[in-house]
């Protein structure tokens, strides 16, 4: 079981990804974001997740540079993820979008690049571009986000490189068992976005009760549940105390019974769109 914030999972292809990282969805460009990223790195985080559509890659990049300096580490110690947005999908436009993300971030390469959503009629061409970037050594790992099982099966019919990650909405009210089982079968690592359900779960009675039992917050219980389910997790926060607290989950282990109780909370309830029904 993972013992520290720097513990990694080996992805298909050999890249090593931290089990735990910082997400920056819905954090605006500016000093608050720069400080959040720098603070996370200073406190031991090694994985940062952004996306072109978040419109915050420049501040994320600045936070990365300041964090590297403050923590006395190198770029190679970090694992940085971004994603190609829907309007940029297609072969040539995906390559161009990758270069644009690097420029905004001020980086020479990404550790992980994802297709953000399964845009019908486009994601296969987009994946060919991802394979080119990967085969040319310009990115360490490639994957998808918000893909259901049927999207993955469709992609795998023509793919020459398997997605290494599927980043999906995943929390106790949306356990996505079918997607997880298929990803495990295919050797695709599952990663959770919105693991705390945008804060909606923080007053959930069962989770509060379990938290009291272990002397942990609801957020810590959920994030520990992610890890024990073999799911990489990237909670968002800009508050230093919460950034530290979220990551303080390596000193306890949930019992099988408590793991099952949390999983039983599933309601197939989303805070984001259904990947079979989005219009952006």
Coordinates of C-alpha atoms in Angstrom, one line a residue:
X1 CA 0.0 0.0 0.0
X2 CA 1.1 3.5 -0.8
X3 CA 3.2 4.9 2.1
X4 CA 3.9 8.5 1.0
X5 CA 2.9 11.4 -1.3
X6 CA 5.7 10.5 -3.7
X7 CA 4.6 6.9 -4.2
X8 CA 4.0 6.1 -7.8
X9 CA 2.1 3.7 -10.0
X10 CA 3.9 2.4 -13.1
X11 CA 1.8 3.0 -16.2
X12 CA 1.8 1.0 -19.4
X13 CA 4.9 2.1 -21.3
X14 CA 6.9 2.5 -18.1
X15 CA 6.2 6.1 -17.0
X16 CA 5.7 6.5 -13.2
X17 CA 2.8 8.6 -12.0
X18 CA 2.3 9.7 -8.4
X19 CA -0.9 8.2 -6.9
X20 CA -1.8 11.7 -5.5
X21 CA -1.7 15.1 -7.1
X22 CA -3.2 18.6 -7.2
X23 CA -6.0 19.4 -9.6
X24 CA -6.5 23.1 -10.7
X25 CA -9.9 22.9 -12.4
X26 CA -11.9 26.1 -11.9
X27 CA -9.0 28.0 -10.5
X28 CA -8.4 31.3 -12.4
X29 CA -5.1 32.5 -13.8
X30 CA -3.4 34.7 -11.2
X31 CA -1.4 34.8 -8.0
X32 CA -3.8 32.5 -6.0
X33 CA -3.1 29.7 -8.5
X34 CA 0.6 30.3 -8.7
X35 CA 0.8 30.2 -4.9
X36 CA -1.4 27.0 -4.7
X37 CA 0.9 25.1 -7.1
X38 CA 4.0 26.3 -5.5
X39 CA 2.6 25.5 -2.0
X40 CA 1.6 22.0 -3.1
X41 CA 5.1 21.3 -4.5
X42 CA 6.7 22.7 -1.3
X43 CA 4.6 20.3 0.8
X44 CA 5.7 17.2 -1.3
X45 CA 3.1 17.0 -4.1
X46 CA 4.8 15.8 -7.3
X47 CA 1.8 15.7 -9.7
X48 CA -0.1 18.7 -11.1
X49 CA -3.1 18.4 -13.4
X50 CA -4.3 21.2 -15.7
X51 CA -6.0 21.5 -19.1
X52 CA -6.1 23.9 -22.0
X53 CA -9.8 24.7 -21.4
X54 CA -9.1 25.7 -17.7
X55 CA -7.3 28.8 -19.2
X56 CA -4.8 28.7 -16.4
X57 CA -1.8 27.0 -17.9
X58 CA 0.4 30.1 -17.6
X59 CA -0.1 30.5 -13.9
X60 CA 0.2 26.8 -13.4
X61 CA 3.6 26.9 -15.2
X62 CA 4.8 29.8 -13.1
X63 CA 3.7 27.9 -9.9
X64 CA 5.7 24.9 -11.1
X65 CA 8.8 26.9 -11.7
X66 CA 8.6 28.7 -8.3
X67 CA 7.8 25.3 -6.6
X68 CA 10.8 23.6 -8.2
X69 CA 13.0 26.4 -6.9
X70 CA 11.5 26.5 -3.4
X71 CA 11.6 22.7 -3.0
X72 CA 15.1 22.3 -4.4
X73 CA 14.0 19.7 -6.9
X74 CA 14.2 19.3 -10.7
X75 CA 11.6 19.3 -13.5
X76 CA 12.1 15.5 -13.8
X77 CA 10.9 15.1 -10.2
X78 CA 7.4 16.3 -11.3
X79 CA 4.6 14.7 -13.2
X80 CA 2.6 17.3 -15.2
X81 CA -0.7 16.6 -17.0
X82 CA -2.6 18.7 -19.5
X83 CA -5.5 17.9 -22.0
X84 CA -6.5 18.6 -25.5
X85 CA -9.8 20.5 -25.7
X86 CA -12.7 19.4 -27.9
X87 CA -12.4 22.2 -30.4
X88 CA -8.8 21.3 -31.0
X89 CA -9.5 17.6 -31.7
X90 CA -8.3 16.1 -35.0
X91 CA -4.8 15.1 -36.1
X92 CA -2.9 18.4 -36.9
X93 CA -4.9 20.5 -34.5
X94 CA -4.0 18.2 -31.6
X95 CA -0.3 18.4 -32.3
X96 CA -0.6 22.2 -32.5
X97 CA -2.7 22.2 -29.2
X98 CA 0.1 20.2 -27.5
X99 CA 2.7 22.7 -28.6
X100 CA 0.5 25.6 -27.4
X101 CA 0.0 24.0 -24.0
X102 CA 3.8 23.6 -23.6
X103 CA 4.4 27.2 -24.5
X104 CA 1.8 28.5 -22.0
X105 CA 3.2 26.2 -19.3
X106 CA 6.8 27.1 -20.2
X107 CA 7.8 23.5 -20.3
X108 CA 9.7 21.3 -22.8
X109 CA 7.5 18.3 -22.4
X110 CA 4.5 16.9 -20.6
X111 CA 4.4 13.7 -18.6
X112 CA 0.8 13.0 -19.5
X113 CA -1.5 14.3 -22.2
X114 CA -5.1 13.4 -22.3
X115 CA -8.1 13.6 -24.7
X116 CA -10.4 15.7 -22.6
X117 CA -13.8 14.4 -23.9
X118 CA -14.8 11.7 -26.4
X119 CA -15.9 14.0 -29.2
X120 CA -17.8 11.7 -31.6
X121 CA -16.2 11.3 -35.0
X122 CA -13.0 13.0 -33.8
X123 CA -11.4 11.1 -30.9
X124 CA -9.8 8.4 -33.1
X125 CA -8.0 11.0 -35.3
X126 CA -7.0 12.8 -32.1
X127 CA -5.6 9.6 -30.7
X128 CA -3.4 9.1 -33.8
X129 CA -1.9 12.5 -33.0
X130 CA -1.4 11.4 -29.4
X131 CA 0.4 8.3 -30.6
X132 CA 2.6 10.4 -32.8
X133 CA 3.6 12.6 -29.8
X134 CA 4.2 9.6 -27.7
X135 CA 6.2 7.6 -30.3
X136 CA 8.4 10.6 -31.0
X137 CA 9.2 10.9 -27.3
X138 CA 7.6 14.3 -27.0
X139 CA 5.3 13.2 -24.1
X140 CA 6.0 10.5 -21.5
X141 CA 2.4 9.0 -21.4
X142 CA -0.9 9.5 -23.2
X143 CA -4.5 8.8 -22.1
X144 CA -8.1 9.8 -22.2
X145 CA -10.6 11.5 -19.9
X146 CA -14.3 10.9 -19.5
X147 CA -14.4 7.8 -21.7
X148 CA -17.1 5.1 -21.1
X149 CA -16.4 1.5 -21.9
X150 CA -17.9 1.7 -25.4
X151 CA -15.6 4.7 -26.2
X152 CA -12.6 2.7 -25.0
X153 CA -13.5 -0.4 -27.0
X154 CA -14.1 1.8 -30.1
X155 CA -10.7 3.5 -29.6
X156 CA -8.9 0.2 -29.0
X157 CA -10.1 -1.2 -32.4
X158 CA -7.6 1.0 -34.2
X159 CA -5.1 2.1 -31.5
X160 CA -1.5 1.0 -31.8
X161 CA -0.8 2.4 -28.3
X162 CA -3.3 1.7 -25.5
X163 CA -4.4 4.7 -23.4
X164 CA -2.4 4.6 -20.2
X165 CA -4.9 6.6 -18.1
X166 CA -8.7 7.1 -18.1
X167 CA -9.4 10.2 -15.9
X168 CA -13.1 10.1 -15.0
X169 CA -15.5 11.7 -12.5
X170 CA -15.2 9.3 -9.5
X171 CA -16.4 9.7 -5.9
X172 CA -18.6 7.7 -3.5
X173 CA -21.8 8.8 -5.2
X174 CA -20.4 7.8 -8.6
X175 CA -18.3 4.6 -8.4
X176 CA -18.4 3.7 -12.1
X177 CA -17.7 0.0 -11.4
X178 CA -18.1 -1.1 -15.1
X179 CA -15.6 1.5 -16.3
X180 CA -13.2 0.5 -13.5
X181 CA -13.4 -3.2 -14.2
X182 CA -12.8 -2.7 -17.9
X183 CA -9.8 -0.4 -17.2
X184 CA -8.3 -3.0 -14.8
X185 CA -8.8 -5.7 -17.4
X186 CA -7.1 -3.6 -20.1
X187 CA -4.2 -2.3 -17.9
X188 CA -5.5 1.3 -18.1
X189 CA -5.0 3.2 -14.9
X190 CA -8.1 4.9 -13.5
X191 CA -7.8 8.5 -12.2
X192 CA -10.4 10.4 -10.3
X193 CA -11.4 14.0 -11.1
X194 CA -13.7 15.8 -8.6
X195 CA -13.0 13.1 -6.0
X196 CA -14.7 15.2 -3.3
X197 CA -17.8 15.9 -5.6
X198 CA -17.0 19.6 -5.6
X199 CA -17.4 19.6 -1.8
X200 CA -20.9 18.1 -1.9
X201 CA -19.9 15.1 0.1
X202 CA -18.2 16.8 3.0
X203 CA -21.3 16.7 5.2
X204 CA -22.3 13.1 4.2
X205 CA -23.4 11.3 7.5
X206 CA -21.8 7.9 6.8
X207 CA -18.5 9.5 5.7
X208 CA -18.5 11.8 8.8
X209 CA -19.1 8.7 11.0
X210 CA -16.2 6.8 9.4
X211 CA -14.0 9.9 9.6
X212 CA -14.6 10.2 13.4
X213 CA -13.7 6.6 13.8
X214 CA -10.2 7.2 12.3
X215 CA -9.7 10.7 13.5
X216 CA -9.8 12.0 9.9
X217 CA -11.8 14.5 7.9
X218 CA -14.4 13.4 5.3
X219 CA -12.0 14.6 2.5
X220 CA -9.2 12.4 3.9
X221 CA -11.5 9.4 4.1
X222 CA -12.7 9.8 0.5
X223 CA -9.1 10.3 -0.8
X224 CA -7.9 7.2 1.1
X225 CA -10.8 5.2 -0.4
X226 CA -9.6 6.3 -3.8
X227 CA -6.1 5.0 -3.2
X228 CA -7.3 1.7 -1.6
X229 CA -9.5 1.2 -4.7
X230 CA -6.4 1.6 -6.9
X231 CA -7.5 4.9 -8.3
X232 CA -5.1 7.9 -8.8
X233 CA -6.6 11.0 -7.2
X234 CA -6.1 14.8 -7.8
X235 CA -8.2 16.9 -5.3
X236 CA -8.3 20.7 -6.0
X237 CA -7.6 23.2 -3.3
X238 CA -5.9 26.7 -3.2
X239 CA -5.8 26.8 0.7
X240 CA -2.5 25.8 2.2
X241 CA -4.0 24.1 5.2
X242 CA -6.3 22.0 3.0
X243 CA -3.6 21.2 0.5
X244 CA -1.6 19.7 3.5
X245 CA -4.6 18.1 5.0
X246 CA -5.8 16.4 1.8
X247 CA -2.4 14.7 1.4
X248 CA -2.3 13.5 5.1
X249 CA -3.7 10.1 4.2
X250 CA -0.7 7.8 4.3
X251 CA -0.8 7.1 8.1
X252 CA -4.1 5.1 8.2
X253 CA -5.9 2.4 6.3
X254 CA -9.7 1.9 5.9
X255 CA -11.0 -1.5 6.9
X256 CA -12.6 -3.7 4.2
X257 CA -16.0 -3.1 5.9
X258 CA -15.6 0.7 5.8
X259 CA -14.4 0.5 2.2
X260 CA -17.6 -1.4 1.3
X261 CA -19.8 1.0 3.3
X262 CA -18.3 3.9 1.3
X263 CA -18.8 2.1 -2.1
X264 CA -22.4 1.3 -1.1
X265 CA -23.2 5.1 -1.1
X266 CA -23.1 5.0 -5.0
X267 CA -26.1 6.8 -6.6
X268 CA -24.7 7.1 -10.1
X269 CA -24.9 10.9 -9.4
X270 CA -22.7 13.3 -11.4
X271 CA -21.6 16.9 -10.9
X272 CA -20.3 17.0 -14.4
X273 CA -21.8 16.0 -17.8
X274 CA -22.4 12.4 -18.9
X275 CA -19.8 11.5 -21.5
X276 CA -22.6 10.2 -23.7
X277 CA -24.5 13.5 -23.6
X278 CA -22.4 16.7 -23.7
X279 CA -22.7 19.6 -26.1
X280 CA -19.4 21.4 -25.9

